[in-house]
XYZ file of N, CA and C in Angstrom:
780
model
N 16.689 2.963 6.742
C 17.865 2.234 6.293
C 17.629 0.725 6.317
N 16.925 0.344 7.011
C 16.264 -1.184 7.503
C 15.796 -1.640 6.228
N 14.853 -0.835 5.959
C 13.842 -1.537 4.846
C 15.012 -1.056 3.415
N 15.831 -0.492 3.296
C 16.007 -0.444 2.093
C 17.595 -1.223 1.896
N 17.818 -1.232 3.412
C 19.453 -2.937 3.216
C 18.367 -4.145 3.195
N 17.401 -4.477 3.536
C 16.866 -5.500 3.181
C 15.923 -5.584 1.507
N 16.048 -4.892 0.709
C 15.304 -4.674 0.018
C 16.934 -5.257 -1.337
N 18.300 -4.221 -0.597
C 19.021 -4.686 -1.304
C 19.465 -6.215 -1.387
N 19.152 -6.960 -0.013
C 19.357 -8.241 0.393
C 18.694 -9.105 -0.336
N 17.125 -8.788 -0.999
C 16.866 -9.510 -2.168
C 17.192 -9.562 -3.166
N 17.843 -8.234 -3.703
C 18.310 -7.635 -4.659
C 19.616 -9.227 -5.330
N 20.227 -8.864 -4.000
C 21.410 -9.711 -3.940
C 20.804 -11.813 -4.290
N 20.034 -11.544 -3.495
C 19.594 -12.822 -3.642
C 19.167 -13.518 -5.086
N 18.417 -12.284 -5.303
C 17.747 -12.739 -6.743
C 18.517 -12.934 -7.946
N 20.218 -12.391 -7.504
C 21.111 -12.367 -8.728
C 21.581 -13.416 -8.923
N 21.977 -14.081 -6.851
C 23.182 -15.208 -6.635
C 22.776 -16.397 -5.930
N 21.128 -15.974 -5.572
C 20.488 -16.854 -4.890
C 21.073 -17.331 -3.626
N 21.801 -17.002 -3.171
C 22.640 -17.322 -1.794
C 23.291 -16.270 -1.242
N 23.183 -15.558 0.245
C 23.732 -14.593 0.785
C 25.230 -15.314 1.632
N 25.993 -14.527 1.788
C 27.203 -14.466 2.852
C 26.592 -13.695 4.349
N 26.291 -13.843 5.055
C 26.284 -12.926 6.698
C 27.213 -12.089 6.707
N 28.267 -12.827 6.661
C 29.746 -11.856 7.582
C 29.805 -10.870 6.107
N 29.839 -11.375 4.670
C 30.452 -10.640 3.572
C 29.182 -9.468 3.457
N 27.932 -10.148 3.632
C 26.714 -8.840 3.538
C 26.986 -7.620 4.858
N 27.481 -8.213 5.864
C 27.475 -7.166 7.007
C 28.713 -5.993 6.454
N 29.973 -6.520 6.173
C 30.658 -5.969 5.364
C 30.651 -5.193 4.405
N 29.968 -5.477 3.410
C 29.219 -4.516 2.830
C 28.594 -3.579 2.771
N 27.577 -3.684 3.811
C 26.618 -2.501 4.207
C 27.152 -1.988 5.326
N 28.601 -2.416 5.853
C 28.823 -1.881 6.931
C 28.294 -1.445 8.468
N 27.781 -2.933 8.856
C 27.163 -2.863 9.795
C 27.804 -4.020 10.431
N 27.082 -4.205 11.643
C 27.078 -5.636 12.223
C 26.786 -6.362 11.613
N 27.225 -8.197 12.142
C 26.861 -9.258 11.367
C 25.366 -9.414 12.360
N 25.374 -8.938 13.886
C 24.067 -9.105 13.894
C 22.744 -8.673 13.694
N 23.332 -7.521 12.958
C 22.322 -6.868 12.260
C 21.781 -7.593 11.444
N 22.322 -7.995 10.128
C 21.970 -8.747 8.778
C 21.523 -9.889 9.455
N 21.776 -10.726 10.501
C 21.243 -11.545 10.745
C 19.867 -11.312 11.527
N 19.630 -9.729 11.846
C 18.133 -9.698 12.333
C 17.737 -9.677 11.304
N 17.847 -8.927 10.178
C 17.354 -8.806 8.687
C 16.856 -10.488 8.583
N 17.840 -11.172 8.130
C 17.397 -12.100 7.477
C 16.676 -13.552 8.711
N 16.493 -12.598 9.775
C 15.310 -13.557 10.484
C 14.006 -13.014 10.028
N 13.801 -11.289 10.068
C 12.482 -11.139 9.097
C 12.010 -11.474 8.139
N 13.036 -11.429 6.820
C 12.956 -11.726 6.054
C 12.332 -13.218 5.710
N 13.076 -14.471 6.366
C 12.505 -15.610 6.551
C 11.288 -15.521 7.046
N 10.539 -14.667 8.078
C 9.449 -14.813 8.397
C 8.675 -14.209 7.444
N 8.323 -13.799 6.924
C 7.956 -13.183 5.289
C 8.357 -14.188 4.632
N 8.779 -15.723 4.851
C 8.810 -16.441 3.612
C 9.683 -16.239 2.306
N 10.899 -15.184 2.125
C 11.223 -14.447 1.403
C 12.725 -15.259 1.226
N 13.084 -15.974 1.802
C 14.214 -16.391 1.880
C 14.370 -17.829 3.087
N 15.695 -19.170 2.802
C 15.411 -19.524 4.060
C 16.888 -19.422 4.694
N 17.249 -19.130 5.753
C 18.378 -19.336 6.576
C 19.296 -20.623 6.734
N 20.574 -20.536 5.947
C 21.567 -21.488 5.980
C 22.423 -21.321 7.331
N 23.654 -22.132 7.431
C 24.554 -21.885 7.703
C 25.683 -20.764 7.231
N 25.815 -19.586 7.847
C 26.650 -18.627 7.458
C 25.928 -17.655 6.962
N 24.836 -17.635 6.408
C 23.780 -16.809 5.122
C 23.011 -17.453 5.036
N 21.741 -17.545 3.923
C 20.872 -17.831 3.208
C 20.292 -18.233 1.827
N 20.028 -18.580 1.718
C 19.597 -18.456 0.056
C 18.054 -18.625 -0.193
N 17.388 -18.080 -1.202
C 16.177 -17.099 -1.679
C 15.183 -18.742 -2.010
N 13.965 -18.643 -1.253
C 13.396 -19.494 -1.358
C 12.744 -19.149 -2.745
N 12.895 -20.874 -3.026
C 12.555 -20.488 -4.964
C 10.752 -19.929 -5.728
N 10.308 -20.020 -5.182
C 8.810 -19.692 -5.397
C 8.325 -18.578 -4.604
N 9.315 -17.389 -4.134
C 8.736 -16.622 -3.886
C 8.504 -15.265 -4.466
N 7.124 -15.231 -4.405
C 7.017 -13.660 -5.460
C 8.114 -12.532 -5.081
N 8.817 -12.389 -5.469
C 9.251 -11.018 -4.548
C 8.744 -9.270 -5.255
N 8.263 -9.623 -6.660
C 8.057 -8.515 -7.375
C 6.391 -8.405 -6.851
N 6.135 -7.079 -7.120
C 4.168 -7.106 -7.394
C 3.793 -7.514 -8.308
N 2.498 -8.120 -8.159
C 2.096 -8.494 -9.923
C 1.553 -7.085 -10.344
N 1.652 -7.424 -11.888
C 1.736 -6.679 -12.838
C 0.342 -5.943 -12.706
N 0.183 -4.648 -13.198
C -0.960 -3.833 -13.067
C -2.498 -4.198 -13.587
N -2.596 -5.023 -14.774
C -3.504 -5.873 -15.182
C -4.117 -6.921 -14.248
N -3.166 -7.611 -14.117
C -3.570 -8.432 -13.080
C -3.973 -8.382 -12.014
N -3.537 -6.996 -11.222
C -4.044 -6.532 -9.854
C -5.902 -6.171 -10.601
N -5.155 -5.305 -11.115
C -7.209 -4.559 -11.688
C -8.274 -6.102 -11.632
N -7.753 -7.247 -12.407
C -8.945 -8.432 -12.710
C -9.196 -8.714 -11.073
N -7.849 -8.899 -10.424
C -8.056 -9.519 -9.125
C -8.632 -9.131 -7.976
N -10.289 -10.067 -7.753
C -11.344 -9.417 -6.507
C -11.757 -8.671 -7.283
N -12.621 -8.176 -8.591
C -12.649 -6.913 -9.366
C -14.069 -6.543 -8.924
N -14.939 -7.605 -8.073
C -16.052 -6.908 -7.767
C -16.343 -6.666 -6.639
N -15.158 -7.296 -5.792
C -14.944 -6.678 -4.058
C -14.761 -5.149 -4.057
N -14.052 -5.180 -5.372
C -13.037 -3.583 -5.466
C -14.085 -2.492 -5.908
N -14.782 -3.223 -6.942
C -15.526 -1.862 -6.996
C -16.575 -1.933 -5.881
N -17.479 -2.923 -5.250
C -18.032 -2.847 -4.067
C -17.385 -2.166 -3.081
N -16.371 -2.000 -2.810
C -15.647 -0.954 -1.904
C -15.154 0.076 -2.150
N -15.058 0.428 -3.411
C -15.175 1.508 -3.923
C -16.429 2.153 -4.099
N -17.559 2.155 -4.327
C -18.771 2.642 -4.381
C -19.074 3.050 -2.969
N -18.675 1.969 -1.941
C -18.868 2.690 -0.448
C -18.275 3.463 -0.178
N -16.692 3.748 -0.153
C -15.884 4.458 0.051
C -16.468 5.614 -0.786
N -16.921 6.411 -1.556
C -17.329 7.338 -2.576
C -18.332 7.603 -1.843
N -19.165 7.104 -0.616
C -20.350 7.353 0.070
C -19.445 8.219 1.009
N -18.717 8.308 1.294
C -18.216 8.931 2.487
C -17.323 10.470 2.121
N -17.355 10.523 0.842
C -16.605 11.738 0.384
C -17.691 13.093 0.004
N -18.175 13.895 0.737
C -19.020 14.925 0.441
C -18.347 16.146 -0.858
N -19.111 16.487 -1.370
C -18.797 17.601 -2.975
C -18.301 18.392 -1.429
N -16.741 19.415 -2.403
C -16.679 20.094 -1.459
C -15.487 20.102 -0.893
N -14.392 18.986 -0.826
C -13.905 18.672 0.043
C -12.642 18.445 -0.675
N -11.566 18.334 0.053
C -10.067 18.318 -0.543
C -9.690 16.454 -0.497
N -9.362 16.123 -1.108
C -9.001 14.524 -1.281
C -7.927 14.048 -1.354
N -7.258 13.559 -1.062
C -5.572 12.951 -1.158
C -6.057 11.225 -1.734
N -5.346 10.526 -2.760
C -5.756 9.254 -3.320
C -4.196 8.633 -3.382
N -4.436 7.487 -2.426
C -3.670 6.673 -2.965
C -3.229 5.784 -4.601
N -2.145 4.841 -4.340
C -2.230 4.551 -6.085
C -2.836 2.831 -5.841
N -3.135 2.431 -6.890
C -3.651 0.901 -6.805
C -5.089 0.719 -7.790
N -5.350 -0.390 -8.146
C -6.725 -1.332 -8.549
C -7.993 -0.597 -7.844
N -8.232 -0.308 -7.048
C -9.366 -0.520 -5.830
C -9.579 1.516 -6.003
N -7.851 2.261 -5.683
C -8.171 3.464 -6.017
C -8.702 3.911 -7.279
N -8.026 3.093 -8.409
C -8.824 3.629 -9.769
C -10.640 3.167 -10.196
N -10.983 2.308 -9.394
C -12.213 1.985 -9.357
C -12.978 2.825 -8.341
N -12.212 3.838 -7.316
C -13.194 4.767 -6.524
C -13.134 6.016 -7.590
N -12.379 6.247 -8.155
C -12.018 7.637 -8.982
C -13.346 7.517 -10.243
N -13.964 6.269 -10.543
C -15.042 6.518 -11.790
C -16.440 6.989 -10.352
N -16.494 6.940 -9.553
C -17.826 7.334 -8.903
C -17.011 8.637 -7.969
N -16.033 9.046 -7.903
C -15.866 10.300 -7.599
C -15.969 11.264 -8.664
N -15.453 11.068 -9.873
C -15.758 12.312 -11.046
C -17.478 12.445 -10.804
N -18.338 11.565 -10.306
C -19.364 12.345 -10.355
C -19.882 12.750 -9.254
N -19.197 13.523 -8.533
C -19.259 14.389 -7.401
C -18.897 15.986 -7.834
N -18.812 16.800 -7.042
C -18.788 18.339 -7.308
C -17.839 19.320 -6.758
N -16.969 19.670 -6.742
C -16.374 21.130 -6.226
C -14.982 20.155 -5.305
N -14.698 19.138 -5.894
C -13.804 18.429 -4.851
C -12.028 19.082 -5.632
N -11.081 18.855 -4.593
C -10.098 18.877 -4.756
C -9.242 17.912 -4.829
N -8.780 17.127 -5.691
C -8.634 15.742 -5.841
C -6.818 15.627 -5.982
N -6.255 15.075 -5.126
C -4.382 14.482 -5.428
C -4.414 13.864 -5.622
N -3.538 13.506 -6.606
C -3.227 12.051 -7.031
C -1.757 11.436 -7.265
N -1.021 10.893 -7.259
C -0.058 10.216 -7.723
C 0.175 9.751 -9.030
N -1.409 9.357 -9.455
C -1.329 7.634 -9.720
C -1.794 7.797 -11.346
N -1.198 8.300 -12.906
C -1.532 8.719 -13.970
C -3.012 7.528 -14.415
N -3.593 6.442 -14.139
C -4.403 5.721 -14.228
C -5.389 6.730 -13.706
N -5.445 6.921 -12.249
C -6.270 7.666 -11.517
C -6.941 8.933 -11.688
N -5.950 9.917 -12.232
C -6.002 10.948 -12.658
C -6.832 10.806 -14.516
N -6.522 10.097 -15.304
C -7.548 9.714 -16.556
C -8.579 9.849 -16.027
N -8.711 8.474 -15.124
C -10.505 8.411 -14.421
C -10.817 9.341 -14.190
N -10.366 10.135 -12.796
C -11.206 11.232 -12.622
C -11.632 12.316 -13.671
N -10.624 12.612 -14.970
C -10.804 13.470 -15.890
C -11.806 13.146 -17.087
N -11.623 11.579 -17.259
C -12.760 11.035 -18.277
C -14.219 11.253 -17.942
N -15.005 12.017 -18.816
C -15.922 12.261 -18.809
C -16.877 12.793 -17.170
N -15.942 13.188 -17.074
C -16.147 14.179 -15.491
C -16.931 15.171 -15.346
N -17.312 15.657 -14.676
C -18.666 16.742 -14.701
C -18.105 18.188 -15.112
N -16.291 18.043 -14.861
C -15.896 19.453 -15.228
C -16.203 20.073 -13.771
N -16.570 19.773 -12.635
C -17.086 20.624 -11.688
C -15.364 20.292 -10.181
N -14.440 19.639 -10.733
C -13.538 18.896 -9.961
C -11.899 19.640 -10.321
N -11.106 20.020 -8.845
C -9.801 20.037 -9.621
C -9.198 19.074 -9.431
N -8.455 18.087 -10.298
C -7.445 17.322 -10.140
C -5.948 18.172 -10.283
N -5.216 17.548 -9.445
C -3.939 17.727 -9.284
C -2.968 16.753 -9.538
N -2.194 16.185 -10.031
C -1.015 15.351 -10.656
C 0.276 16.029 -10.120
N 0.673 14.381 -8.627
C 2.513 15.140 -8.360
C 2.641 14.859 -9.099
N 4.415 15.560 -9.337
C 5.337 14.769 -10.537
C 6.122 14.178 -9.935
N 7.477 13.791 -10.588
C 7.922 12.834 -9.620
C 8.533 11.372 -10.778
N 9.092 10.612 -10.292
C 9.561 9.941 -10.786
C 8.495 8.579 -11.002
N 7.900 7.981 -12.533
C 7.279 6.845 -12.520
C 7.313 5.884 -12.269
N 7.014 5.287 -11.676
C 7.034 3.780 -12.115
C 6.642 2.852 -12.994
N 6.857 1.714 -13.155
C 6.199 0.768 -14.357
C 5.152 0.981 -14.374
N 3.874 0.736 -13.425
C 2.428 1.220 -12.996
C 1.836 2.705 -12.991
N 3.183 3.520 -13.273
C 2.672 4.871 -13.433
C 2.269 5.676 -12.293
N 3.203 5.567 -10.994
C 2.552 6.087 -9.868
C 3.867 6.762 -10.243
N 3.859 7.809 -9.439
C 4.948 9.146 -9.062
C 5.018 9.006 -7.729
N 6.234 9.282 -7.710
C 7.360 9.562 -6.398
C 8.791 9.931 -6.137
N 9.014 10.360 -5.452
C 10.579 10.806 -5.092
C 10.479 11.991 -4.318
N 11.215 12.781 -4.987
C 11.966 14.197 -4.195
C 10.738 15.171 -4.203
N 10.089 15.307 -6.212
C 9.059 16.320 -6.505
C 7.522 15.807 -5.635
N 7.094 14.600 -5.866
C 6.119 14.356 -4.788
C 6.221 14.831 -3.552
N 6.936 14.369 -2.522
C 7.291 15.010 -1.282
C 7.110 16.580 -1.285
N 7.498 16.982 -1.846
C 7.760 18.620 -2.017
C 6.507 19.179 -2.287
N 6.036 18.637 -3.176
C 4.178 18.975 -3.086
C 3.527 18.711 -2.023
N 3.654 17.576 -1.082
C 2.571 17.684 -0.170
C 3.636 18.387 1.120
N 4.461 18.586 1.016
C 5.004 19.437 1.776
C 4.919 20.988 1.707
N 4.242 21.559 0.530
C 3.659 22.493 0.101
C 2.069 22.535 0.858
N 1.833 21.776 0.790
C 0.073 21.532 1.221
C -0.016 21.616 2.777
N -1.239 22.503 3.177
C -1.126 22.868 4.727
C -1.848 21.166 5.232
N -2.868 20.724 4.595
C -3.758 19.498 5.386
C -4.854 19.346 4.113
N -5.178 18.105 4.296
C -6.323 17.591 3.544
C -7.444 16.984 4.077
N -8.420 16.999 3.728
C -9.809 16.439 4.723
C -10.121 15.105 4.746
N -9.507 14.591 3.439
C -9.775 12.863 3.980
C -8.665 12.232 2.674
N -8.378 11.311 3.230
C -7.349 10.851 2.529
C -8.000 9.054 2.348
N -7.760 8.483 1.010
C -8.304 7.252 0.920
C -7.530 6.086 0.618
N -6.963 5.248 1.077
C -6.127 4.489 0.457
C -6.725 2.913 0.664
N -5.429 2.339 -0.347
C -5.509 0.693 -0.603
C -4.270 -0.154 0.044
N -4.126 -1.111 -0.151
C -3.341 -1.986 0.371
C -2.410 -3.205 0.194
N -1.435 -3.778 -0.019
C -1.372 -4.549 -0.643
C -1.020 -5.925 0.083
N -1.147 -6.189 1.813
C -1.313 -7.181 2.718
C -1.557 -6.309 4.010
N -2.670 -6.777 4.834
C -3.266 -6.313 5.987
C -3.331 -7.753 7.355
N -2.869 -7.566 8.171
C -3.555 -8.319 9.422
C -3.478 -7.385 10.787
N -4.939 -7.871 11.762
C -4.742 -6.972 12.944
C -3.948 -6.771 13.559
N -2.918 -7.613 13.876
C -1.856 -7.554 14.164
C -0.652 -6.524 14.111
N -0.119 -6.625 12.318
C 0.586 -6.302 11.791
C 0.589 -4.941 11.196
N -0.777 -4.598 10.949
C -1.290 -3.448 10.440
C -1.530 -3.462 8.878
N -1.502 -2.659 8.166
C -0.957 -2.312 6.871
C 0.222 -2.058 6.295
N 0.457 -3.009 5.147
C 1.490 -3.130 4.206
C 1.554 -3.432 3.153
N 3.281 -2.511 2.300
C 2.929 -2.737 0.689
C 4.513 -2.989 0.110
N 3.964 -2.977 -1.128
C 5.017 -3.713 -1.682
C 6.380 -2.600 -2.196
N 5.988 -1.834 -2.234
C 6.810 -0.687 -2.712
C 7.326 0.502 -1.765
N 8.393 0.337 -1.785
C 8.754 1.625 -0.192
C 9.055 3.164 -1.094
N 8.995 3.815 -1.866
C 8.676 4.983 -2.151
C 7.210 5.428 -1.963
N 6.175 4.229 -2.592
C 4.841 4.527 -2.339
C 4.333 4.756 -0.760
N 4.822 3.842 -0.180
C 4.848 3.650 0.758
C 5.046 4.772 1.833
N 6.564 5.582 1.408
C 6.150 7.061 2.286
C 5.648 8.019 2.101
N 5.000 8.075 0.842
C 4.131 8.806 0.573
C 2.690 8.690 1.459
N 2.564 7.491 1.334
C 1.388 6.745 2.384
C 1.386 7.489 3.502
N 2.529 6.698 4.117
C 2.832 7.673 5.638
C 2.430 9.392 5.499
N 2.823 10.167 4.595
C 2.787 11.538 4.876
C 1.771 12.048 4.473
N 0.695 10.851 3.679
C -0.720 11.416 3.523
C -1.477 11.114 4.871
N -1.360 10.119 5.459
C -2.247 9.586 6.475
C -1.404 10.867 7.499
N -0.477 11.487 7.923
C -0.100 12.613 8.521
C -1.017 14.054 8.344
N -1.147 13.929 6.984
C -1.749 15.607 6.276
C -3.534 15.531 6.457
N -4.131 14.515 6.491
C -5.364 14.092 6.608
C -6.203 14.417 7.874
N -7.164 14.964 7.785
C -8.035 14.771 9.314
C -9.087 13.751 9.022
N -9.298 12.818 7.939
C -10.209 11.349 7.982
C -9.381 10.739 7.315
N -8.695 9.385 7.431
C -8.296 8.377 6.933
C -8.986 7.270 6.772
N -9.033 6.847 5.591
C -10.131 5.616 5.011
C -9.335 4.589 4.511
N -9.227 3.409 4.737
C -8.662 2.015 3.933
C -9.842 1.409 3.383
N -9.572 0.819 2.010
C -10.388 -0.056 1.094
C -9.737 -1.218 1.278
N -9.979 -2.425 1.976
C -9.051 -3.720 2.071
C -10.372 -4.566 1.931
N -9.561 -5.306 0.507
C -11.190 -6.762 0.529
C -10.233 -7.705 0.819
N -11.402 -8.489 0.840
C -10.780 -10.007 1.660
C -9.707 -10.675 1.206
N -8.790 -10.618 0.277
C -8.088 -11.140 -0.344
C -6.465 -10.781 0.649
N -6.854 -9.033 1.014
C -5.651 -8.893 1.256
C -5.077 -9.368 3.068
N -6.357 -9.964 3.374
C -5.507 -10.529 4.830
C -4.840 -11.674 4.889
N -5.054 -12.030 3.345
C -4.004 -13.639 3.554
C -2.727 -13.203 3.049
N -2.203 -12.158 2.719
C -0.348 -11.824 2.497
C -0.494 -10.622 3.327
N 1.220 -10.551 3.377
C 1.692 -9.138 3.807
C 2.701 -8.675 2.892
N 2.496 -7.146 3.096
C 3.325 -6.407 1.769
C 5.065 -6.358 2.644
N 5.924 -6.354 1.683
C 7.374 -6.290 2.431
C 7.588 -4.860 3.603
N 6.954 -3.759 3.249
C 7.030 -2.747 3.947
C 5.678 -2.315 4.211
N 6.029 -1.923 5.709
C 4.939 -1.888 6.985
C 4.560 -0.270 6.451
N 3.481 -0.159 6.156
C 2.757 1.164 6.006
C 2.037 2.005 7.499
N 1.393 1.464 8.293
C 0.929 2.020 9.216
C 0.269 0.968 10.149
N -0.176 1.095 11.435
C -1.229 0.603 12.305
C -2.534 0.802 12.008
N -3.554 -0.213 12.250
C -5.020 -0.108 12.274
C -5.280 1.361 12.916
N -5.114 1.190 13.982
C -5.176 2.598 14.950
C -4.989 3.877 14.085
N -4.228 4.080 13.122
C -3.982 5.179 12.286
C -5.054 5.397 11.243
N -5.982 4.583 11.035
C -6.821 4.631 9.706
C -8.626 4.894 10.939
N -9.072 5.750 10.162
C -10.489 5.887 10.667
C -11.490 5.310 10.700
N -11.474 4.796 9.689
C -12.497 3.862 8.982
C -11.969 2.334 7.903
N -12.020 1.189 8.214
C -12.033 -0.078 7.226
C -13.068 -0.248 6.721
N -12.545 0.065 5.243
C -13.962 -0.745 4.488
C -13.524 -1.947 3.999
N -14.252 -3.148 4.139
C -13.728 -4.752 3.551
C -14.906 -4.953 2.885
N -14.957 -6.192 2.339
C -15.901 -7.218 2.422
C -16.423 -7.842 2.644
N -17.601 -9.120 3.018
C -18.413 -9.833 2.901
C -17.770 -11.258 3.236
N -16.711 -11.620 2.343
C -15.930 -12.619 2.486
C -15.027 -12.420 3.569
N -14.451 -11.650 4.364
C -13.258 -11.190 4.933
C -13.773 -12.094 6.369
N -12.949 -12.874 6.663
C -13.302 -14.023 7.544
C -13.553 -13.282 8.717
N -15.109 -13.559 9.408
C -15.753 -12.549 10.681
C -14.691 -12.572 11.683
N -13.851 -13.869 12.028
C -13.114 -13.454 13.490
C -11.809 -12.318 13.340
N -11.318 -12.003 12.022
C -10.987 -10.813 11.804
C -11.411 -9.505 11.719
N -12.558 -9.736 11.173
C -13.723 -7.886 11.367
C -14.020 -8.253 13.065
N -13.797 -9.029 13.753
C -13.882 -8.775 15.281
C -13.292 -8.519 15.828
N -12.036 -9.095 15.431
C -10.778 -8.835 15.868
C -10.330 -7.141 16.244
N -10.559 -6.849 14.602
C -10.467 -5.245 13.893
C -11.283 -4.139 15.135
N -12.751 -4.894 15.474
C -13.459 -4.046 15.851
C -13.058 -4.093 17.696
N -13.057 -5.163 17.929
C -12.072 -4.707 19.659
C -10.538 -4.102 19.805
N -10.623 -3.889 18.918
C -9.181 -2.736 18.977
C -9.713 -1.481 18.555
N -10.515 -1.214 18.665
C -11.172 0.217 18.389
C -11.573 0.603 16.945
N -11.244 -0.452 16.150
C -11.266 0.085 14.428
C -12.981 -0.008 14.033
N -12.682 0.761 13.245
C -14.315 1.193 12.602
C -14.186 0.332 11.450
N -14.762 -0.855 11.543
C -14.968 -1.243 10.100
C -16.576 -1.563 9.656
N -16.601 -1.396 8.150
C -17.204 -1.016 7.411
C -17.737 -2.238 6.569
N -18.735 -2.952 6.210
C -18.490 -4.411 5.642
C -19.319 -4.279 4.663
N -19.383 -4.225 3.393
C -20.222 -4.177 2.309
C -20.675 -5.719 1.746
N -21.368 -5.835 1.243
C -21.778 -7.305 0.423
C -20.958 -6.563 -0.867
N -20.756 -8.287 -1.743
C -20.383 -7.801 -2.999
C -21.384 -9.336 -4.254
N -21.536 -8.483 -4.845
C -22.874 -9.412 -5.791
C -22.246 -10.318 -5.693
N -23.368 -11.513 -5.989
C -22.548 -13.069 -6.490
C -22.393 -13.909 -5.502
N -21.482 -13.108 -4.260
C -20.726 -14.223 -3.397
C -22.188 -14.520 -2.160
């Protein structure tokens, strides 16, 4: 309920650019000190700044994701460098759960050429890849579910599929802001519990995070370091963070990526 009265709180913002406290608590029928914990997070996320009485929506802040093009160009050779590693760790054979994102559709062209795998997907980008010019030796699976602009599925029919599914052997996902701290986070809260209930169904969990993504955080908290098995980053990903990562018990993974 947290993440999705604050989700409406931008909602609101982005229409009128200025919140009420007492009239938002009213609304959602809560406390006023509720909305006012809201919109202390929120400010810390940069997302808004705190007036007297309410707030109003700091003007330069992204609040949408960028657009699907733009994610794919952005870091495009961190992504497939971590994608090619990540594809080292998936044996023919094996049942797969795939997150949606840039970084997942760049592991899906070096998984079609693997063998006998069982492949989920969400993500209609993802699912092409794996099917384009594929060995034929792979099943893909497509939830259904409600699209998004980006073409990922979710809702009621997703859920219900992997709630159908006893467990999967490794599950791979992306990210859309990471710190040790904070853990993993994204921008979208349907994707998002899907996230959660794959990293549940999984006995190996893998993150693809290049260096780009420890300088933001996504609005909704996806999981703890502690929950993922393995980090694969990059090269660039500033060392006192892969140290950080690695005295908290995390396995990370550091690839070079050409060029840099």
């Amino acid at each position: 309920m947290r993440s999705f009265r604050q989700k409406e709180i931008i909602d609101i913002l982005e229409r009128e650019r200025v919140i009420n406290t007492a009239a938002t608590a009213q609304q959602f029928g809560v406390s006023i000190e509720t909305i006012r914990r809201d919109l202390d997070q929120l400010e810390k996320q940069g997302i808004l700044r705190k007036t007297y009485g309410g707030a109003e929506l700091c003007s330069k802040t992204p609040v949408l994701p960028a657009p699907l093009e733009s994610r794919r160009a952005a870091e495009h050779s961190a992504k497939v460098a971590l994608a090619l590693r990540a594809a080292e760790y998936v044996p023919d054979n094996c049942t797969v759960t795939l997150d949606a994102g840039s970084t997942v559709q760049e592991l899906c062209r070096y998984l079609r050429e693997k063998s006998g795998l069982i492949v989920i997907t969400v993500d209609i980008h993802s699912a092409a890849e794996l099917l384009y010019q594929g060995s034929g030796q792979n099943k893909v699976y497509m939830i259904g579910g409600f699209l998004t602009p980006d073409g990922t599925a979710s809702g009621t029919y997703a859920k219900e599929f992997l709630n159908s599914i006893s467990g999967v052997d490794i599950f791979l996902t992306s990210t859309d802001g990471a710190s040790p701290e904070e853990g993993l986070s994204t921008d979208e809260t349907y994707i998002n519990e899907l996230k959660r209930r794959y990293i549940k169904k999984a006995k190996k969990r893998i993150a693809m995070v290049d260096h780009s993504k420890f300088m933001r955080k996504g609005f909704y908290r996806m999981c703890d370091f502690s929950d993922i098995d393995v980090v694969i980053t990059d090269s660039q990903t500033p060392p006192e963070i892969i140290e950080k990562l690695r005295r908290m018990g995390t396995v990370v993974d550091v690839v070079s990526v050409p060029g840099t």
